[in-house]
Amino acid sequence: MTDLYGAPRRRPRYDDRYLDEPSFDDARFDGPRFDEPRFDGPWFDEPWEEAARSDGPVEDRLTELVFLDGRLVSHSTRPVTGTAWAGFAARRDREERQPPPPPPTPRWQHVLDWLADRVGGEAALAALDAAPLGESPDLPDDYPSRAERQRVEAVAELLDSVAGRCFDVEVATALRTALLTLWRLEPEAVSRAGSAAACAGGIAWAVAKANGLLHPAGDLRVGALKDHLDLRGAPSAYGATVRAGLVGFRHLASLHHRPMGVPDLLDLGHPDLLTGATRARLLHLRERAWAARDAHPARTSP
């Protein structure tokens, strides 16, 4: 076999003559047409096809093919045990025996997780009540320094002013409680704020957001807080720092996820920062979630 220049032509590595299309006009052709994918070649009667169609264990799993000049000349099947491919077969078996994925988390569990993040955990959710908040707590008497005393007192005075202008008496108690809780858990969030107004704005934004008082959930617009405290930026700018100080390092199960049917409330994790009306809404959701849990227990994986 030579090429166009008379030089010997080497046989291709793989023989592709089987790709030549047969003539359907030839009377001797009795094979299936391409629109009828049915083949009766002898290779479809091999043992591995029978094993694939059966439900029993496959003994002869290893198939070896022998090619000569690109043409299949022989094949054999035998057990894979004791061969160099036994380890690969074992890995495939382990992959196929992996346990099924766990069932999806039911909706009522998402709601309970969301509620627990708002009030500080499952125990706090179980003990939640809708009693109105009492009187505002008093400021502490002892401070590490005079500057810190002045800062706490200045923030408290601004929060009382915001409550008198934008909120009611119960929210005023929540604002004062938030200041004292933040001072106890993360005092630097109060003392190192850019100004007393920035700290007061962050606390007012966080508490109002946790109770659904800000637009669009409530009637109050954020611009009203900004104008009243004469802030250059939005109150939410320092509100993130306030939230981080109040939440701490607790694991939040509903982080970046709000189930359908629940209000848009900020997760501060302290029930004493929520008004009685807000806690009543959470209690209603808790009872509905508990009822759904009792009616449809969580499925367990087999």
GROMACS .gro file of C-alpha atoms in nm:
model
  302
    1MET     CA    1   0.000   0.000   0.000
    2THR     CA    2   0.157   0.332  -0.112
    3ASP     CA    3   0.059   0.696  -0.091
    4LEU     CA    4   0.034   0.952  -0.370
    5TYR     CA    5   0.413   0.989  -0.386
    6GLY     CA    6   0.487   0.615  -0.407
    7ALA     CA    7   0.611   0.587  -0.049
    8PRO     CA    8   0.493   0.294   0.161
    9ARG     CA    9   0.176   0.380   0.345
   10ARG     CA   10   0.150   0.260   0.702
   11ARG     CA   11  -0.166   0.099   0.826
   12PRO     CA   12  -0.360   0.333   1.059
   13ARG     CA   13  -0.343   0.253   1.425
   14TYR     CA   14  -0.716   0.179   1.437
   15ASP     CA   15  -0.905   0.023   1.153
   16ASP     CA   16  -1.205   0.242   1.078
   17ARG     CA   17  -1.337   0.050   0.779
   18TYR     CA   18  -1.633  -0.057   0.985
   19LEU     CA   19  -1.753   0.305   0.965
   20ASP     CA   20  -1.827   0.272   0.591
   21GLU     CA   21  -2.198   0.320   0.545
   22PRO     CA   22  -2.375   0.027   0.378
   23SER     CA   23  -2.599   0.086   0.083
   24PHE     CA   24  -2.963   0.051   0.173
   25ASP     CA   25  -3.041  -0.013  -0.192
   26ASP     CA   26  -2.838  -0.333  -0.193
   27ALA     CA   27  -3.075  -0.626  -0.187
   28ARG     CA   28  -2.828  -0.824   0.018
   29PHE     CA   29  -2.844  -0.570   0.301
   30ASP     CA   30  -3.075  -0.694   0.571
   31GLY     CA   31  -2.949  -0.486   0.866
   32PRO     CA   32  -3.145  -0.219   1.050
   33ARG     CA   33  -3.165   0.136   0.923
   34PHE     CA   34  -3.035   0.427   1.130
   35ASP     CA   35  -3.385   0.525   1.232
   36GLU     CA   36  -3.424   0.180   1.382
   37PRO     CA   37  -3.147   0.143   1.644
   38ARG     CA   38  -3.155  -0.235   1.661
   39PHE     CA   39  -2.832  -0.434   1.631
   40ASP     CA   40  -2.794  -0.806   1.637
   41GLY     CA   41  -2.415  -0.828   1.645
   42PRO     CA   42  -2.258  -1.111   1.842
   43TRP     CA   43  -2.095  -0.867   2.084
   44PHE     CA   44  -2.436  -0.799   2.238
   45ASP     CA   45  -2.460  -1.160   2.352
   46GLU     CA   46  -2.148  -1.150   2.565
   47PRO     CA   47  -2.148  -1.241   2.935
   48TRP     CA   48  -2.113  -0.884   3.058
   49GLU     CA   49  -2.438  -0.785   2.888
   50GLU     CA   50  -2.619  -1.070   3.058
   51ALA     CA   51  -2.470  -0.960   3.391
   52ALA     CA   52  -2.583  -0.604   3.330
   53ARG     CA   53  -2.937  -0.721   3.268
   54SER     CA   54  -2.948  -0.945   3.574
   55ASP     CA   55  -3.001  -0.840   3.932
   56GLY     CA   56  -2.763  -1.095   4.083
   57PRO     CA   57  -2.394  -1.050   4.169
   58VAL     CA   58  -2.151  -1.004   3.883
   59GLU     CA   59  -1.869  -1.260   3.902
   60ASP     CA   60  -1.687  -1.201   3.572
   61ARG     CA   61  -1.640  -0.829   3.607
   62LEU     CA   62  -1.304  -0.794   3.431
   63THR     CA   63  -1.309  -0.786   3.050
   64GLU     CA   64  -0.984  -0.784   2.855
   65LEU     CA   65  -0.975  -0.689   2.486
   66VAL     CA   66  -0.689  -0.776   2.248
   67PHE     CA   67  -0.626  -0.557   1.943
   68LEU     CA   68  -0.394  -0.643   1.654
   69ASP     CA   69  -0.315  -0.357   1.417
   70GLY     CA   70  -0.617  -0.174   1.550
   71ARG     CA   71  -0.856  -0.465   1.500
   72LEU     CA   72  -1.023  -0.650   1.786
   73VAL     CA   73  -0.904  -1.008   1.761
   74SER     CA   74  -0.989  -1.153   2.099
   75HIS     CA   75  -1.157  -1.084   2.430
   76SER     CA   76  -1.201  -1.261   2.758
   77THR     CA   77  -1.388  -1.213   3.084
   78ARG     CA   78  -1.287  -1.335   3.424
   79PRO     CA   79  -1.327  -1.244   3.792
   80VAL     CA   80  -1.147  -0.933   3.904
   81THR     CA   81  -1.041  -1.088   4.234
   82GLY     CA   82  -0.668  -1.143   4.251
   83THR     CA   83  -0.588  -0.915   3.956
   84ALA     CA   84  -0.419  -0.577   3.941
   85TRP     CA   85  -0.764  -0.418   3.907
   86ALA     CA   86  -0.905  -0.559   4.230
   87GLY     CA   87  -0.831  -0.238   4.421
   88PHE     CA   88  -1.007  -0.025   4.162
   89ALA     CA   89  -1.310  -0.255   4.173
   90ALA     CA   90  -1.318  -0.233   4.552
   91ARG     CA   91  -1.317   0.149   4.535
   92ARG     CA   92  -1.607   0.143   4.292
   93ASP     CA   93  -1.797  -0.088   4.525
   94ARG     CA   94  -1.743   0.150   4.817
   95GLU     CA   95  -1.862   0.445   4.613
   96GLU     CA   96  -2.178   0.265   4.512
   97ARG     CA   97  -2.245   0.166   4.874
   98GLN     CA   98  -2.241   0.526   5.000
   99PRO     CA   99  -2.542   0.604   5.219
  100PRO     CA  100  -2.823   0.801   5.057
  101PRO     CA  101  -2.840   1.174   5.128
  102PRO     CA  102  -3.042   1.275   5.434
  103PRO     CA  103  -3.403   1.377   5.377
  104PRO     CA  104  -3.468   1.749   5.333
  105THR     CA  105  -3.524   1.952   5.647
  106PRO     CA  106  -3.899   2.001   5.701
  107ARG     CA  107  -4.037   2.350   5.685
  108TRP     CA  108  -4.143   2.354   6.049
  109GLN     CA  109  -3.784   2.288   6.153
  110HIS     CA  110  -3.664   2.586   5.949
  111VAL     CA  111  -3.922   2.802   6.126
  112LEU     CA  112  -3.818   2.676   6.471
  113ASP     CA  113  -3.453   2.744   6.392
  114TRP     CA  114  -3.541   3.094   6.276
  115LEU     CA  115  -3.740   3.161   6.593
  116ALA     CA  116  -3.464   3.027   6.818
  117ASP     CA  117  -3.212   3.264   6.658
  118ARG     CA  118  -3.438   3.561   6.737
  119VAL     CA  119  -3.479   3.482   7.105
  120GLY     CA  120  -3.148   3.318   7.196
  121GLY     CA  121  -3.191   2.943   7.156
  122GLU     CA  122  -3.438   2.658   7.191
  123ALA     CA  123  -3.468   2.690   7.569
  124ALA     CA  124  -3.550   3.060   7.541
  125LEU     CA  125  -3.803   2.984   7.269
  126ALA     CA  126  -3.976   2.725   7.488
  127ALA     CA  127  -3.996   2.973   7.779
  128LEU     CA  128  -4.107   3.268   7.567
  129ASP     CA  129  -4.406   3.475   7.679
  130ALA     CA  130  -4.586   3.784   7.552
  131ALA     CA  131  -4.579   3.996   7.869
  132PRO     CA  132  -4.504   4.366   7.800
  133LEU     CA  133  -4.164   4.500   7.894
  134GLY     CA  134  -4.144   4.678   8.228
  135GLU     CA  135  -3.973   5.000   8.321
  136SER     CA  136  -3.637   5.097   8.178
  137PRO     CA  137  -3.341   4.966   8.382
  138ASP     CA  138  -3.107   5.209   8.552
  139LEU     CA  139  -2.760   5.283   8.428
  140PRO     CA  140  -2.469   5.124   8.617
  141ASP     CA  141  -2.287   5.318   8.885
  142ASP     CA  142  -1.934   5.192   8.828
  143TYR     CA  143  -1.730   5.250   8.512
  144PRO     CA  144  -1.365   5.182   8.431
  145SER     CA  145  -1.306   5.548   8.345
  146ARG     CA  146  -1.478   5.884   8.340
  147ALA     CA  147  -1.480   5.893   7.960
  148GLU     CA  148  -1.667   5.565   7.942
  149ARG     CA  149  -1.924   5.691   8.193
  150GLN     CA  150  -1.980   5.997   7.982
  151ARG     CA  151  -2.016   5.789   7.668
  152VAL     CA  152  -2.276   5.551   7.818
  153GLU     CA  153  -2.475   5.838   7.966
  154ALA     CA  154  -2.466   6.030   7.636
  155VAL     CA  155  -2.586   5.729   7.439
  156ALA     CA  156  -2.863   5.663   7.692
  157GLU     CA  157  -2.979   6.024   7.668
  158LEU     CA  158  -2.991   6.005   7.287
  159LEU     CA  159  -3.184   5.678   7.299
  160ASP     CA  160  -3.442   5.831   7.534
  161SER     CA  161  -3.478   6.118   7.289
  162VAL     CA  162  -3.525   5.880   6.996
  163ALA     CA  163  -3.784   5.678   7.188
  164GLY     CA  164  -3.979   5.990   7.281
  165ARG     CA  165  -3.981   6.106   6.920
  166CYS     CA  166  -4.024   5.783   6.721
  167PHE     CA  167  -4.135   5.501   6.954
  168ASP     CA  168  -4.341   5.422   7.262
  169VAL     CA  169  -4.252   5.352   7.624
  170GLU     CA  170  -4.202   4.977   7.573
  171VAL     CA  171  -3.955   5.036   7.291
  172ALA     CA  172  -3.775   5.286   7.514
  173THR     CA  173  -3.722   5.005   7.765
  174ALA     CA  174  -3.590   4.778   7.488
  175LEU     CA  175  -3.346   5.050   7.376
  176ARG     CA  176  -3.209   5.104   7.727
  177THR     CA  177  -3.183   4.726   7.780
  178ALA     CA  178  -2.996   4.691   7.450
  179LEU     CA  179  -2.746   4.957   7.555
  180LEU     CA  180  -2.678   4.790   7.890
  181THR     CA  181  -2.656   4.443   7.733
  182LEU     CA  182  -2.410   4.568   7.472
  183TRP     CA  183  -2.207   4.744   7.741
  184ARG     CA  184  -2.192   4.422   7.942
  185LEU     CA  185  -2.109   4.187   7.652
  186GLU     CA  186  -1.899   4.409   7.425
  187PRO     CA  187  -1.812   4.738   7.598
  188GLU     CA  188  -1.578   4.845   7.318
  189ALA     CA  189  -1.875   4.858   7.081
  190VAL     CA  190  -1.998   5.148   7.294
  191SER     CA  191  -1.676   5.318   7.402
  192ARG     CA  192  -1.499   5.303   7.064
  193ALA     CA  193  -1.787   5.413   6.845
  194GLY     CA  194  -1.718   5.716   6.629
  195SER     CA  195  -1.963   5.921   6.835
  196ALA     CA  196  -2.240   5.877   7.087
  197ALA     CA  197  -2.489   5.952   6.809
  198ALA     CA  198  -2.347   5.675   6.588
  199CYS     CA  199  -2.376   5.423   6.871
  200ALA     CA  200  -2.728   5.536   6.955
  201GLY     CA  201  -2.825   5.515   6.589
  202GLY     CA  202  -2.690   5.163   6.559
  203ILE     CA  203  -2.875   5.048   6.872
  204ALA     CA  204  -3.200   5.216   6.766
  205TRP     CA  205  -3.177   5.063   6.418
  206ALA     CA  206  -3.104   4.712   6.552
  207VAL     CA  207  -3.386   4.714   6.808
  208ALA     CA  208  -3.635   4.862   6.562
  209LYS     CA  209  -3.532   4.608   6.298
  210ALA     CA  210  -3.568   4.323   6.548
  211ASN     CA  211  -3.924   4.433   6.625
  212GLY     CA  212  -4.031   4.498   6.267
  213LEU     CA  213  -4.078   4.873   6.321
  214LEU     CA  214  -3.881   5.001   6.022
  215HIS     CA  215  -4.021   5.041   5.672
  216PRO     CA  216  -4.133   4.833   5.484
  217ALA     CA  217  -4.221   4.599   5.774
  218GLY     CA  218  -4.325   4.897   5.990
  219ASP     CA  219  -4.419   5.260   5.949
  220LEU     CA  220  -4.096   5.427   6.059
  221ARG     CA  221  -3.844   5.513   5.790
  222VAL     CA  222  -3.472   5.492   5.854
  223GLY     CA  223  -3.434   5.853   5.744
  224ALA     CA  224  -3.627   5.966   6.052
  225LEU     CA  225  -3.364   5.810   6.282
  226LYS     CA  226  -3.085   5.960   6.075
  227ASP     CA  227  -3.233   6.309   6.081
  228HIS     CA  228  -3.317   6.302   6.450
  229LEU     CA  229  -2.964   6.197   6.549
  230ASP     CA  230  -2.805   6.419   6.282
  231LEU     CA  231  -2.602   6.131   6.138
  232ARG     CA  232  -2.398   6.159   5.821
  233GLY     CA  233  -2.441   5.793   5.731
  234ALA     CA  234  -2.721   5.544   5.767
  235PRO     CA  235  -2.786   5.409   6.120
  236SER     CA  236  -2.749   5.055   5.984
  237ALA     CA  237  -2.378   5.123   5.927
  238TYR     CA  238  -2.307   5.088   6.298
  239GLY     CA  239  -2.607   4.865   6.349
  240ALA     CA  240  -2.405   4.572   6.213
  241THR     CA  241  -2.148   4.627   6.489
  242VAL     CA  242  -2.422   4.642   6.749
  243ARG     CA  243  -2.575   4.319   6.621
  244ALA     CA  244  -2.238   4.143   6.623
  245GLY     CA  245  -2.180   4.251   6.983
  246LEU     CA  246  -2.520   4.126   7.095
  247VAL     CA  247  -2.511   3.794   6.906
  248GLY     CA  248  -2.151   3.712   6.993
  249PHE     CA  249  -2.018   3.376   6.877
  250ARG     CA  250  -2.346   3.185   6.890
  251HIS     CA  251  -2.419   2.956   6.598
  252LEU     CA  252  -2.713   3.082   6.395
  253ALA     CA  253  -2.904   2.799   6.232
  254SER     CA  254  -3.102   3.030   6.005
  255LEU     CA  255  -2.815   3.250   5.887
  256HIS     CA  256  -2.890   3.397   5.541
  257HIS     CA  257  -3.220   3.209   5.531
  258ARG     CA  258  -3.569   3.333   5.616
  259PRO     CA  259  -3.845   3.074   5.584
  260MET     CA  260  -4.156   3.161   5.391
  261GLY     CA  261  -4.433   3.302   5.606
  262VAL     CA  262  -4.223   3.466   5.880
  263PRO     CA  263  -4.166   3.841   5.926
  264ASP     CA  264  -3.839   4.015   5.846
  265LEU     CA  265  -3.694   4.054   6.196
  266LEU     CA  266  -3.328   4.103   6.285
  267ASP     CA  267  -3.176   3.821   6.491
  268LEU     CA  268  -3.037   3.976   6.811
  269GLY     CA  269  -3.086   3.667   7.030
  270HIS     CA  270  -3.232   3.845   7.336
  271PRO     CA  271  -3.604   3.818   7.414
  272ASP     CA  272  -3.587   4.119   7.649
  273LEU     CA  273  -3.516   4.338   7.345
  274LEU     CA  274  -3.850   4.240   7.189
  275THR     CA  275  -4.178   4.407   7.271
  276GLY     CA  276  -4.476   4.208   7.391
  277ALA     CA  277  -4.643   4.247   7.050
  278THR     CA  278  -4.337   4.109   6.873
  279ARG     CA  279  -4.310   3.813   7.108
  280ALA     CA  280  -4.679   3.742   7.059
  281ARG     CA  281  -4.615   3.710   6.685
  282LEU     CA  282  -4.327   3.474   6.753
  283LEU     CA  283  -4.541   3.268   6.991
  284HIS     CA  284  -4.805   3.227   6.722
  285LEU     CA  285  -4.541   3.101   6.478
  286ARG     CA  286  -4.398   2.869   6.745
  287GLU     CA  287  -4.735   2.709   6.812
  288ARG     CA  288  -4.798   2.654   6.442
  289ALA     CA  289  -4.453   2.502   6.395
  290TRP     CA  290  -4.500   2.273   6.694
  291ALA     CA  291  -4.838   2.162   6.560
  292ALA     CA  292  -4.683   2.082   6.222
  293ARG     CA  293  -4.402   1.889   6.394
  294ASP     CA  294  -4.649   1.679   6.591
  295ALA     CA  295  -4.865   1.613   6.286
  296HIS     CA  296  -4.579   1.528   6.051
  297PRO     CA  297  -4.274   1.391   6.237
  298ALA     CA  298  -3.940   1.427   6.067
  299ARG     CA  299  -3.850   1.145   5.837
  300THR     CA  300  -3.539   0.950   5.919
  301SER     CA  301  -3.308   0.803   5.661
  302PRO     CA  302  -3.310   0.421   5.635
   0.00000   0.00000   0.00000
